[in-house]
């Protein structure tokens, strides 16, 4: 089923992001001077991700971000 594929890929992505976050925190705790370099990597990642969402949305005439309730996200 296609929905299961979505679940699977999101779970994999989450596992990778969780590990990237863990490594990022460990690096900065070990070496405060790496904070700017690691922060830049996260900026690039989020910029590319949201850029991709925007581009795909325009290509398919869908507002992909409207599918998400941002107030629910920020409650965490």
XYZ file of C-alpha atoms in Angstrom:
76
model
C 0.000 0.000 0.000
C 1.263 3.482 -0.850
C 0.449 4.875 2.585
C 2.736 2.281 4.159
C 5.545 3.445 1.854
C 5.065 6.986 3.124
C 5.187 5.738 6.731
C 8.307 3.693 6.037
C 10.207 6.550 4.412
C 9.192 9.040 7.097
C 10.340 6.608 9.794
C 13.691 6.192 8.040
C 14.058 9.942 7.618
C 13.235 10.490 11.289
C 15.836 7.912 12.360
C 18.491 9.656 10.251
C 17.518 13.096 11.559
C 17.545 11.866 15.155
C 21.081 10.509 14.656
C 22.250 13.700 12.914
C 20.886 15.711 15.838
C 22.585 13.424 18.363
C 25.938 13.738 16.560
C 25.511 17.509 16.149
C 24.870 17.980 19.869
C 27.818 15.752 20.810
C 30.123 17.702 18.487
C 29.095 21.078 19.884
C 29.345 19.867 23.477
C 32.851 18.612 22.723
C 33.927 21.673 20.739
C 31.927 24.901 21.093
C 33.731 26.356 18.077
C 31.919 23.826 15.848
C 28.531 25.389 16.692
C 28.563 27.799 13.740
C 29.663 25.144 11.236
C 27.079 22.611 12.475
C 24.375 25.280 12.597
C 25.125 26.170 8.974
C 24.658 22.528 7.966
C 21.219 22.499 9.615
C 20.331 25.817 7.933
C 21.257 24.376 4.540
C 19.277 21.207 5.248
C 16.101 23.028 6.284
C 16.489 25.544 3.465
C 16.797 22.765 0.903
C 13.918 20.823 2.436
C 11.489 23.743 2.500
C 12.685 24.821 -0.939
C 11.927 21.324 -2.235
C 8.466 21.385 -0.628
C 7.766 24.775 -2.225
C 9.038 23.696 -5.659
C 7.129 20.396 -5.621
C 4.012 22.222 -4.478
C 4.224 24.677 -7.349
C 4.896 21.922 -9.883
C 1.839 19.972 -8.759
C -0.315 22.989 -7.895
C -0.605 21.894 -4.263
C 0.079 23.841 -1.090
C 1.931 21.059 0.694
C 2.492 23.113 3.842
C -1.269 23.550 4.225
C -1.451 19.822 5.025
C 0.388 20.468 8.290
C -0.984 22.146 11.404
C 2.008 24.178 12.568
C 0.450 25.082 15.957
C 0.268 21.330 16.685
C 3.941 20.933 15.765
C 5.131 23.751 18.031
C 3.232 22.349 21.051
C 5.900 19.672 21.449
